[in-house]
Each structure stands twice: as structure tokens, then as C-alpha cells.
Amino acid sequence: GPAQADPFPVERVPSPGGEVVFANPGERREMYDELNYAPARRAGDFVFLAGVEAGPFEKGDGSDVAAFKIQLRRAFRAMQASLAASGADFSQVVKFDSFHNCRNRRNFKGDFRAQLNALIAVKAEFMPPPYSTWNAFCIDRHYSAQTVVDIVLTAYAPRPRP
């Protein structure tokens, strides 16, 4: 197979009770510096991930179910990197919220049920039981016009006590 790229160099900013973590390309400049929010932040024993978007962001991305699953896997790998850099993993996720664009059919040709089925399938590849809570919301737009779903996570990942 192709050679693995070097992992993204994680950057950290100390914050009360923990730190802000940048584990994926673009997060520091685009999210923190330009839009003034943290992509991932540890506060005590909890790790909070801001919304991670899935949709046809890369050249050649399609809008059918198979393409959406590829886009979801990209989003889950980004969340996995943020969790790992914060000392957590998917098994520690306690809250999972997904915000689905249910109006714009340009980026995904299926309906809300088809989005949910694709998300359930890909989520199962990354998130083992015991399962987190999950709230799925239909909304009419996202920050990015290409977004099909935006996923927000909270993990309970106690730090080792000295």
C-alpha cells in the first residue's frame, strides 16, 4: 500500500483544568485563530470535541451513500486523532450529537433515514459498546455549504491521579 504520512504534529495550548488540542491540519489557524473556538479541549476528566463535519469537501467526492460513508470515515479518523491527542478514545465517548442537513440534497442524494443508516454503519466501525448517548438533529444549514452532518462528542477520560 501507499506509505503512511507522518502523523500531524499535535499542538497544545494550556487552559483551565486542561488544554486545547490541535490534532488535525488547519485546526489552529482556521478554528482557533480565525473563528475563535477550540476543536478539542480537555477540562479535568472530560474531553470535548467541537463539531467535526462530513460531506463532499475533497475534489471528486460523490454524493451517494458509498461516498458519504467515505466522508464519514474521514470525519471519524479526525475525531479519533483529536481524542487520542487528548488522552481519550472512542470507548470513552459518553455523548454523541449529530446535526444533519436534511434540506440540501445537493451534497447527499438520500434522505434523513439514509444519512442515519450510513452514520450507524460507520459509527459501528469506530465506536464499541457500551454505547454513548446519541441525539440526532435535522437542521437546515451548516457553517460550510458542503456539510452533510456535523458530529459533536464528549468523552469521560479520567486522567491518572498522581
CSV table of N, CA and C in Angstrom, one decimal:
chain,number,residue,atom,x,y,z
A,1,GLY,N,0.8,-1.2,0.0
A,1,GLY,CA,0.0,0.0,0.0
A,1,GLY,C,0.8,1.2,0.0
A,2,PRO,N,0.2,2.4,-0.1
A,2,PRO,CA,1.0,3.7,0.0
A,2,PRO,C,1.6,3.9,1.3
A,3,ALA,N,2.7,4.6,1.3
A,3,ALA,CA,3.4,4.9,2.6
A,3,ALA,C,2.6,5.8,3.5
A,4,GLN,N,2.6,5.5,4.7
A,4,GLN,CA,1.8,6.3,5.7
A,4,GLN,C,2.5,7.7,5.8
A,5,ALA,N,1.6,8.7,5.8
A,5,ALA,CA,2.1,10.0,6.0
A,5,ALA,C,2.5,10.2,7.5
A,6,ASP,N,3.5,11.1,7.7
A,6,ASP,CA,3.8,11.4,9.1
A,6,ASP,C,2.6,11.9,9.8
A,7,PRO,N,2.4,11.5,11.1
A,7,PRO,CA,1.3,12.0,11.8
A,7,PRO,C,1.4,13.5,12.0
A,8,PHE,N,0.2,14.1,12.0
A,8,PHE,CA,0.2,15.6,12.2
A,8,PHE,C,0.8,15.9,13.5
A,9,PRO,N,1.7,16.9,13.6
A,9,PRO,CA,2.3,17.3,14.8
A,9,PRO,C,1.3,18.0,15.8
A,10,VAL,N,1.0,17.4,16.8
A,10,VAL,CA,-0.1,17.9,17.8
A,10,VAL,C,0.5,19.2,18.4
A,11,GLU,N,-0.4,20.1,18.6
A,11,GLU,CA,-0.1,21.4,19.2
A,11,GLU,C,-1.0,21.5,20.4
A,12,ARG,N,-0.6,22.1,21.5
A,12,ARG,CA,-1.4,22.3,22.7
A,12,ARG,C,-1.3,23.7,23.2
A,13,VAL,N,-2.4,24.1,23.8
A,13,VAL,CA,-2.5,25.4,24.5
A,13,VAL,C,-3.1,25.2,25.9
A,14,PRO,N,-2.3,25.5,26.9
A,14,PRO,CA,-2.8,25.3,28.3
A,14,PRO,C,-4.1,26.1,28.5
A,15,SER,N,-5.0,25.5,29.2
A,15,SER,CA,-6.3,26.1,29.6
A,15,SER,C,-6.7,25.7,31.0
A,16,PRO,N,-7.6,26.4,31.6
A,16,PRO,CA,-8.0,26.0,33.0
A,16,PRO,C,-8.5,24.5,33.0
A,17,GLY,N,-7.9,23.7,33.9
A,17,GLY,CA,-8.3,22.3,34.0
A,17,GLY,C,-7.8,21.4,32.9
A,18,GLY,N,-7.0,21.9,32.0
A,18,GLY,CA,-6.5,21.0,30.9
A,18,GLY,C,-5.8,21.8,29.8
A,19,GLU,N,-6.3,21.5,28.6
A,19,GLU,CA,-5.6,22.1,27.4
A,19,GLU,C,-6.5,22.1,26.2
A,20,VAL,N,-6.2,23.0,25.3
A,20,VAL,CA,-6.8,23.0,24.0
A,20,VAL,C,-5.8,22.1,23.1
A,21,VAL,N,-6.4,21.3,22.3
A,21,VAL,CA,-5.6,20.4,21.5
A,21,VAL,C,-5.9,20.5,20.0
A,22,PHE,N,-4.8,20.6,19.2
A,22,PHE,CA,-4.9,20.7,17.7
A,22,PHE,C,-4.3,19.5,17.2
A,23,ALA,N,-5.1,18.5,16.7
A,23,ALA,CA,-4.5,17.2,16.2
A,23,ALA,C,-4.7,17.0,14.7
A,24,ASN,N,-5.3,17.9,14.0
A,24,ASN,CA,-5.6,17.8,12.6
A,24,ASN,C,-5.1,19.0,11.9
A,25,PRO,N,-4.7,18.9,10.6
A,25,PRO,CA,-4.3,20.1,9.8
A,25,PRO,C,-5.4,21.1,9.8
A,26,GLY,N,-5.0,22.4,9.8
A,26,GLY,CA,-5.9,23.5,9.7
A,26,GLY,C,-6.6,24.0,11.0
A,27,GLU,N,-6.6,23.1,12.0
A,27,GLU,CA,-7.4,23.4,13.2
A,27,GLU,C,-6.9,24.7,13.9
A,28,ARG,N,-5.6,24.9,14.0
A,28,ARG,CA,-5.1,26.0,14.8
A,28,ARG,C,-5.5,27.3,14.1
A,29,ARG,N,-5.2,27.4,12.8
A,29,ARG,CA,-5.4,28.6,12.0
A,29,ARG,C,-6.9,28.9,11.8
A,30,GLU,N,-7.6,27.9,11.2
A,30,GLU,CA,-9.0,28.1,10.8
A,30,GLU,C,-10.0,28.2,11.9
A,31,MET,N,-9.8,27.3,12.9
A,31,MET,CA,-10.8,27.3,14.0
A,31,MET,C,-10.4,28.3,15.1
A,32,TYR,N,-9.2,28.1,15.7
A,32,TYR,CA,-8.8,28.8,16.8
A,32,TYR,C,-8.5,30.3,16.5
A,33,ASP,N,-7.6,30.5,15.6
A,33,ASP,CA,-7.1,31.8,15.3
A,33,ASP,C,-8.2,32.7,14.5
A,34,GLU,N,-8.9,32.1,13.5
A,34,GLU,CA,-9.8,32.8,12.7
A,34,GLU,C,-11.2,32.9,13.3
A,35,LEU,N,-11.7,31.8,13.8
A,35,LEU,CA,-13.1,31.7,14.3
A,35,LEU,C,-13.2,31.7,15.8
A,36,ASN,N,-12.1,31.6,16.5
A,36,ASN,CA,-12.0,31.8,17.9
A,36,ASN,C,-12.8,30.6,18.7
A,37,TYR,N,-12.5,29.4,18.2
A,37,TYR,CA,-13.0,28.3,19.0
A,37,TYR,C,-12.0,27.1,19.0
A,38,ALA,N,-12.1,26.3,20.0
A,38,ALA,CA,-11.2,25.1,20.1
A,38,ALA,C,-11.8,23.9,19.5
A,39,PRO,N,-11.0,23.2,18.6
A,39,PRO,CA,-11.5,22.0,18.0
A,39,PRO,C,-11.7,20.8,19.1
A,40,ALA,N,-10.8,20.8,20.0
A,40,ALA,CA,-10.8,19.8,21.1
A,40,ALA,C,-10.3,20.4,22.4
A,41,ARG,N,-10.9,20.2,23.5
A,41,ARG,CA,-10.5,20.8,24.7
A,41,ARG,C,-10.7,19.8,25.9
A,42,ARG,N,-9.7,19.5,26.6
A,42,ARG,CA,-9.8,18.8,27.8
A,42,ARG,C,-10.0,19.7,29.0
A,43,ALA,N,-11.0,19.3,29.8
A,43,ALA,CA,-11.3,20.0,31.1
A,43,ALA,C,-11.4,19.0,32.2
A,44,GLY,N,-10.4,18.8,33.0
A,44,GLY,CA,-10.5,17.8,34.0
A,44,GLY,C,-10.5,16.4,33.4
A,45,ASP,N,-11.5,15.6,33.8
A,45,ASP,CA,-11.6,14.3,33.3
A,45,ASP,C,-12.5,14.2,32.0
A,46,PHE,N,-12.9,15.3,31.4
A,46,PHE,CA,-13.7,15.3,30.2
A,46,PHE,C,-12.9,15.9,29.0
A,47,VAL,N,-13.2,15.3,27.9
A,47,VAL,CA,-12.7,15.8,26.6
A,47,VAL,C,-13.9,16.2,25.8
A,48,PHE,N,-13.9,17.4,25.3
A,48,PHE,CA,-15.0,18.0,24.4
A,48,PHE,C,-14.4,18.2,23.0
A,49,LEU,N,-15.1,17.7,22.0
A,49,LEU,CA,-14.8,17.9,20.6
A,49,LEU,C,-15.9,18.8,20.0
A,50,ALA,N,-15.4,19.9,19.4
A,50,ALA,CA,-16.3,20.7,18.6
A,50,ALA,C,-16.8,19.9,17.4
A,51,GLY,N,-17.8,20.4,16.7
A,51,GLY,CA,-18.3,19.7,15.6
A,51,GLY,C,-17.3,19.4,14.5
A,52,VAL,N,-17.3,18.1,14.1
A,52,VAL,CA,-16.5,17.6,13.0
A,52,VAL,C,-17.4,17.3,11.9
A,53,GLU,N,-17.2,17.9,10.7
A,53,GLU,CA,-18.1,17.9,9.6
A,53,GLU,C,-17.7,16.7,8.6
A,54,ALA,N,-18.8,16.2,8.1
A,54,ALA,CA,-18.6,15.2,7.0
A,54,ALA,C,-19.4,15.7,5.8
A,55,GLY,N,-18.8,15.5,4.6
A,55,GLY,CA,-19.5,16.0,3.4
A,55,GLY,C,-18.5,15.9,2.3
A,56,PRO,N,-18.9,16.3,1.1
A,56,PRO,CA,-18.0,16.2,-0.1
A,56,PRO,C,-17.1,17.4,-0.2
A,57,PHE,N,-16.1,17.4,0.7
A,57,PHE,CA,-15.1,18.5,0.8
A,57,PHE,C,-13.9,18.4,-0.2
A,58,GLU,N,-13.6,17.2,-0.6
A,58,GLU,CA,-12.4,16.9,-1.5
A,58,GLU,C,-12.8,16.8,-2.9
A,59,LYS,N,-12.0,17.2,-3.8
A,59,LYS,CA,-12.2,17.1,-5.2
A,59,LYS,C,-12.6,15.7,-5.6
A,60,GLY,N,-13.6,15.5,-6.4
A,60,GLY,CA,-14.0,14.2,-6.8
A,60,GLY,C,-15.0,13.4,-5.8
A,61,ASP,N,-15.2,14.0,-4.7
A,61,ASP,CA,-16.2,13.4,-3.7
A,61,ASP,C,-17.6,13.3,-4.3
A,62,GLY,N,-18.2,12.1,-4.1
A,62,GLY,CA,-19.6,11.9,-4.6
A,62,GLY,C,-20.6,12.3,-3.6
A,63,SER,N,-21.9,12.0,-3.9
A,63,SER,CA,-23.0,12.4,-3.0
A,63,SER,C,-23.9,11.2,-2.8
A,64,ASP,N,-23.5,10.0,-3.1
A,64,ASP,CA,-24.3,8.8,-2.8
A,64,ASP,C,-23.9,8.2,-1.5
A,65,VAL,N,-24.6,7.1,-1.1
A,65,VAL,CA,-24.3,6.5,0.2
A,65,VAL,C,-22.9,6.1,0.4
A,66,ALA,N,-22.3,5.4,-0.6
A,66,ALA,CA,-21.0,4.9,-0.6
A,66,ALA,C,-20.0,6.0,-0.4
A,67,ALA,N,-20.2,7.1,-1.1
A,67,ALA,CA,-19.3,8.3,-1.0
A,67,ALA,C,-19.4,8.9,0.4
A,68,PHE,N,-20.7,9.0,0.9
A,68,PHE,CA,-20.9,9.6,2.2
A,68,PHE,C,-20.2,8.8,3.3
A,69,LYS,N,-20.2,7.4,3.2
A,69,LYS,CA,-19.5,6.6,4.2
A,69,LYS,C,-18.0,6.9,4.2
A,70,ILE,N,-17.4,7.1,3.0
A,70,ILE,CA,-16.0,7.5,2.9
A,70,ILE,C,-15.8,8.8,3.6
A,71,GLN,N,-16.7,9.8,3.4
A,71,GLN,CA,-16.6,11.1,4.1
A,71,GLN,C,-16.8,11.0,5.6
A,72,LEU,N,-17.7,10.1,6.0
A,72,LEU,CA,-17.8,9.9,7.4
A,72,LEU,C,-16.6,9.3,8.0
A,73,ARG,N,-16.0,8.3,7.3
A,73,ARG,CA,-14.7,7.7,7.9
A,73,ARG,C,-13.6,8.8,8.0
A,74,ARG,N,-13.5,9.7,7.1
A,74,ARG,CA,-12.6,10.8,7.2
A,74,ARG,C,-12.8,11.6,8.5
A,75,ALA,N,-14.1,11.9,8.8
A,75,ALA,CA,-14.5,12.6,10.0
A,75,ALA,C,-14.2,11.8,11.2
A,76,PHE,N,-14.5,10.5,11.2
A,76,PHE,CA,-14.2,9.7,12.4
A,76,PHE,C,-12.7,9.6,12.6
A,77,ARG,N,-11.9,9.5,11.6
A,77,ARG,CA,-10.4,9.5,11.8
A,77,ARG,C,-9.9,10.8,12.4
A,78,ALA,N,-10.5,11.9,12.0
A,78,ALA,CA,-10.2,13.2,12.6
A,78,ALA,C,-10.5,13.3,14.0
A,79,MET,N,-11.8,12.8,14.4
A,79,MET,CA,-12.2,12.7,15.8
A,79,MET,C,-11.3,11.8,16.6
A,80,GLN,N,-10.9,10.7,16.0
A,80,GLN,CA,-10.0,9.7,16.6
A,80,GLN,C,-8.7,10.4,17.0
A,81,ALA,N,-8.1,11.2,16.0
A,81,ALA,CA,-6.9,11.9,16.3
A,81,ALA,C,-7.0,12.9,17.4
A,82,SER,N,-8.1,13.6,17.4
A,82,SER,CA,-8.3,14.6,18.5
A,82,SER,C,-8.5,13.9,19.8
A,83,LEU,N,-9.3,12.8,19.9
A,83,LEU,CA,-9.4,12.1,21.1
A,83,LEU,C,-8.1,11.5,21.6
A,84,ALA,N,-7.3,10.9,20.7
A,84,ALA,CA,-6.0,10.3,21.1
A,84,ALA,C,-5.1,11.4,21.6
A,85,ALA,N,-5.0,12.5,21.0
A,85,ALA,CA,-4.1,13.6,21.4
A,85,ALA,C,-4.5,14.2,22.7
A,86,SER,N,-5.8,14.0,23.1
A,86,SER,CA,-6.4,14.4,24.4
A,86,SER,C,-6.3,13.4,25.4
A,87,GLY,N,-5.8,12.2,25.1
A,87,GLY,CA,-5.7,11.1,26.1
A,87,GLY,C,-7.0,10.3,26.2
A,88,ALA,N,-7.7,10.2,25.1
A,88,ALA,CA,-9.0,9.5,25.2
A,88,ALA,C,-9.2,8.7,23.9
A,89,ASP,N,-10.2,7.9,23.9
A,89,ASP,CA,-10.6,7.1,22.7
A,89,ASP,C,-12.1,7.0,22.6
A,90,PHE,N,-12.5,6.3,21.5
A,90,PHE,CA,-14.0,6.2,21.2
A,90,PHE,C,-14.7,5.5,22.3
A,91,SER,N,-14.0,4.5,23.0
A,91,SER,CA,-14.7,3.8,24.0
A,91,SER,C,-15.1,4.6,25.2
A,92,GLN,N,-14.5,5.8,25.3
A,92,GLN,CA,-14.8,6.7,26.4
A,92,GLN,C,-15.8,7.8,26.1
A,93,VAL,N,-16.3,7.8,24.9
A,93,VAL,CA,-17.3,8.8,24.5
A,93,VAL,C,-18.6,8.5,25.2
A,94,VAL,N,-19.2,9.5,25.9
A,94,VAL,CA,-20.4,9.4,26.6
A,94,VAL,C,-21.6,10.1,26.0
A,95,LYS,N,-21.2,11.1,25.1
A,95,LYS,CA,-22.3,11.9,24.5
A,95,LYS,C,-21.9,12.1,23.0
A,96,PHE,N,-22.8,11.8,22.1
A,96,PHE,CA,-22.7,11.9,20.7
A,96,PHE,C,-23.8,12.6,20.1
A,97,ASP,N,-23.6,13.8,19.5
A,97,ASP,CA,-24.7,14.5,18.9
A,97,ASP,C,-24.3,14.7,17.4
A,98,SER,N,-25.3,14.5,16.6
A,98,SER,CA,-25.1,14.6,15.1
A,98,SER,C,-26.2,15.6,14.6
A,99,PHE,N,-25.7,16.6,13.8
A,99,PHE,CA,-26.6,17.6,13.3
A,99,PHE,C,-26.6,17.4,11.7
A,100,HIS,N,-27.7,17.0,11.2
A,100,HIS,CA,-27.8,16.5,9.8
A,100,HIS,C,-28.5,17.6,9.0
A,101,ASN,N,-27.9,17.9,7.8
A,101,ASN,CA,-28.6,18.8,6.9
A,101,ASN,C,-29.6,18.0,6.2
A,102,CYS,N,-30.9,18.3,6.5
A,102,CYS,CA,-32.0,17.5,6.0
A,102,CYS,C,-32.7,18.2,4.8
A,103,ARG,N,-32.2,19.3,4.4
A,103,ARG,CA,-32.8,20.1,3.4
A,103,ARG,C,-32.0,20.1,2.1
A,104,ASN,N,-30.7,20.2,2.2
A,104,ASN,CA,-29.9,20.3,1.0
A,104,ASN,C,-29.5,18.9,0.4
A,105,ARG,N,-30.1,18.6,-0.7
A,105,ARG,CA,-29.9,17.2,-1.3
A,105,ARG,C,-28.8,17.3,-2.3
A,106,ARG,N,-28.1,18.4,-2.5
A,106,ARG,CA,-27.0,18.5,-3.4
A,106,ARG,C,-25.8,17.7,-3.0
A,107,ASN,N,-25.5,17.7,-1.7
A,107,ASN,CA,-24.3,17.1,-1.1
A,107,ASN,C,-24.5,15.6,-0.8
A,108,PHE,N,-25.8,15.2,-0.6
A,108,PHE,CA,-26.1,13.9,-0.3
A,108,PHE,C,-27.5,13.6,-0.9
A,109,LYS,N,-27.5,12.6,-1.7
A,109,LYS,CA,-28.8,12.4,-2.5
A,109,LYS,C,-29.9,11.6,-1.7
A,110,GLY,N,-29.5,11.1,-0.6
A,110,GLY,CA,-30.5,10.4,0.2
A,110,GLY,C,-31.3,11.3,1.2
A,111,ASP,N,-32.2,10.6,1.9
A,111,ASP,CA,-33.0,11.4,2.9
A,111,ASP,C,-32.3,11.2,4.3
A,112,PHE,N,-33.0,11.7,5.3
A,112,PHE,CA,-32.5,11.7,6.7
A,112,PHE,C,-32.3,10.2,7.1
A,113,ARG,N,-33.2,9.3,6.8
A,113,ARG,CA,-33.0,7.9,7.2
A,113,ARG,C,-31.8,7.3,6.6
A,114,ALA,N,-31.5,7.6,5.3
A,114,ALA,CA,-30.3,7.1,4.6
A,114,ALA,C,-29.0,7.7,5.3
A,115,GLN,N,-29.1,9.0,5.7
A,115,GLN,CA,-27.9,9.6,6.4
A,115,GLN,C,-27.7,8.8,7.7
A,116,LEU,N,-28.8,8.6,8.5
A,116,LEU,CA,-28.7,7.9,9.8
A,116,LEU,C,-28.1,6.4,9.6
A,117,ASN,N,-28.7,5.7,8.6
A,117,ASN,CA,-28.2,4.4,8.3
A,117,ASN,C,-26.7,4.3,8.0
A,118,ALA,N,-26.2,5.3,7.2
A,118,ALA,CA,-24.8,5.4,6.8
A,118,ALA,C,-24.0,5.7,8.1
A,119,LEU,N,-24.5,6.6,8.9
A,119,LEU,CA,-23.8,7.0,10.1
A,119,LEU,C,-23.7,5.8,11.1
A,120,ILE,N,-24.8,5.1,11.3
A,120,ILE,CA,-24.9,4.0,12.2
A,120,ILE,C,-23.8,2.9,11.7
A,121,ALA,N,-23.7,2.7,10.4
A,121,ALA,CA,-22.8,1.7,9.9
A,121,ALA,C,-21.3,2.1,10.2
A,122,VAL,N,-21.0,3.4,9.9
A,122,VAL,CA,-19.6,3.8,10.1
A,122,VAL,C,-19.3,4.0,11.5
A,123,LYS,N,-20.3,4.5,12.3
A,123,LYS,CA,-20.1,4.6,13.8
A,123,LYS,C,-19.7,3.3,14.4
A,124,ALA,N,-20.3,2.2,13.9
A,124,ALA,CA,-20.1,0.8,14.4
A,124,ALA,C,-18.6,0.4,14.1
A,125,GLU,N,-18.0,0.9,13.1
A,125,GLU,CA,-16.6,0.6,12.8
A,125,GLU,C,-15.6,1.2,13.8
A,126,PHE,N,-16.0,2.3,14.4
A,126,PHE,CA,-15.2,3.0,15.3
A,126,PHE,C,-15.5,3.0,16.8
A,127,MET,N,-16.8,2.9,17.1
A,127,MET,CA,-17.3,3.0,18.5
A,127,MET,C,-17.9,1.7,19.0
A,128,PRO,N,-17.1,1.1,19.9
A,128,PRO,CA,-17.6,-0.2,20.5
A,128,PRO,C,-18.6,0.1,21.7
A,129,PRO,N,-19.3,-1.0,22.0
A,129,PRO,CA,-20.1,-0.9,23.3
A,129,PRO,C,-19.2,-0.8,24.5
A,130,PRO,N,-19.7,-0.3,25.6
A,130,PRO,CA,-21.0,0.2,25.8
A,130,PRO,C,-21.2,1.6,25.1
A,131,TYR,N,-22.4,1.7,24.5
A,131,TYR,CA,-22.6,2.9,23.6
A,131,TYR,C,-22.9,4.2,24.4
A,132,SER,N,-22.5,5.2,23.7
A,132,SER,CA,-22.8,6.6,24.3
A,132,SER,C,-24.2,6.9,24.1
A,133,THR,N,-24.6,8.0,24.7
A,133,THR,CA,-25.9,8.6,24.3
A,133,THR,C,-25.8,9.1,22.9
A,134,TRP,N,-26.9,9.4,22.2
A,134,TRP,CA,-26.9,9.9,20.9
A,134,TRP,C,-28.1,10.7,20.6
A,135,ASN,N,-27.9,11.9,20.2
A,135,ASN,CA,-29.0,12.8,19.8
A,135,ASN,C,-28.8,13.2,18.3
A,136,ALA,N,-29.7,12.9,17.4
A,136,ALA,CA,-29.6,13.3,16.0
A,136,ALA,C,-30.6,14.4,15.7
A,137,PHE,N,-30.2,15.5,15.1
A,137,PHE,CA,-31.0,16.6,14.8
A,137,PHE,C,-31.0,16.9,13.3
A,138,CYS,N,-32.2,17.3,12.8
A,138,CYS,CA,-32.3,17.8,11.4
A,138,CYS,C,-32.2,19.3,11.5
A,139,ILE,N,-31.3,19.9,10.7
A,139,ILE,CA,-31.1,21.3,10.7
A,139,ILE,C,-31.1,21.8,9.2
A,140,ASP,N,-31.2,23.0,9.0
A,140,ASP,CA,-31.4,23.5,7.6
A,140,ASP,C,-30.1,24.0,7.0
A,141,ARG,N,-29.1,24.3,7.8
A,141,ARG,CA,-27.8,24.7,7.2
A,141,ARG,C,-26.7,24.5,8.2
A,142,HIS,N,-25.4,24.5,7.7
A,142,HIS,CA,-24.2,24.5,8.5
A,142,HIS,C,-23.3,25.6,8.1
A,143,TYR,N,-22.2,25.8,8.8
A,143,TYR,CA,-21.2,26.8,8.5
A,143,TYR,C,-20.7,26.6,7.1
A,144,SER,N,-20.3,25.4,6.8
A,144,SER,CA,-19.9,25.1,5.4
A,144,SER,C,-21.0,24.6,4.6
A,145,ALA,N,-21.1,25.1,3.3
A,145,ALA,CA,-22.2,24.7,2.4
A,145,ALA,C,-22.1,23.3,2.0
A,146,GLN,N,-20.9,22.6,2.1
A,146,GLN,CA,-20.8,21.2,1.8
A,146,GLN,C,-21.2,20.2,2.8
A,147,THR,N,-21.3,20.7,4.1
A,147,THR,CA,-21.6,19.8,5.2
A,147,THR,C,-22.9,19.0,5.1
A,148,VAL,N,-22.8,17.7,5.2
A,148,VAL,CA,-24.0,16.9,5.3
A,148,VAL,C,-24.3,16.6,6.8
A,149,VAL,N,-23.3,16.3,7.6
A,149,VAL,CA,-23.5,16.1,9.0
A,149,VAL,C,-22.4,16.7,9.8
A,150,ASP,N,-22.6,17.2,11.0
A,150,ASP,CA,-21.7,17.8,11.9
A,150,ASP,C,-21.8,16.9,13.2
A,151,ILE,N,-20.7,16.4,13.7
A,151,ILE,CA,-20.7,15.5,14.9
A,151,ILE,C,-20.0,16.1,16.0
A,152,VAL,N,-20.6,16.1,17.2
A,152,VAL,CA,-20.0,16.7,18.4
A,152,VAL,C,-19.9,15.6,19.4
A,153,LEU,N,-18.8,15.5,20.1
A,153,LEU,CA,-18.5,14.4,21.0
A,153,LEU,C,-18.1,15.0,22.4
A,154,THR,N,-18.5,14.2,23.4
A,154,THR,CA,-17.9,14.4,24.8
A,154,THR,C,-17.4,13.1,25.3
A,155,ALA,N,-16.2,13.0,25.8
A,155,ALA,CA,-15.7,11.8,26.4
A,155,ALA,C,-15.4,12.0,27.8
A,156,TYR,N,-15.6,10.9,28.6
A,156,TYR,CA,-15.2,10.9,30.0
A,156,TYR,C,-13.9,10.1,30.0
A,157,ALA,N,-12.8,10.7,30.3
A,157,ALA,CA,-11.5,10.1,30.2
A,157,ALA,C,-10.6,10.5,31.4
A,158,PRO,N,-10.9,9.9,32.5
A,158,PRO,CA,-10.1,10.4,33.7
A,158,PRO,C,-8.6,10.3,33.5
A,159,ARG,N,-8.0,11.4,34.0
A,159,ARG,CA,-6.5,11.4,33.9
A,159,ARG,C,-6.0,10.6,35.1
A,160,PRO,N,-4.9,9.9,34.9
A,160,PRO,CA,-4.3,9.2,36.1
A,160,PRO,C,-4.0,10.2,37.2
A,161,ARG,N,-4.4,9.8,38.4
A,161,ARG,CA,-4.1,10.6,39.6
A,161,ARG,C,-2.7,10.3,40.1
A,162,PRO,N,-2.0,11.4,40.5
A,162,PRO,CA,-0.6,11.2,41.0
A,162,PRO,C,-0.5,10.5,42.3
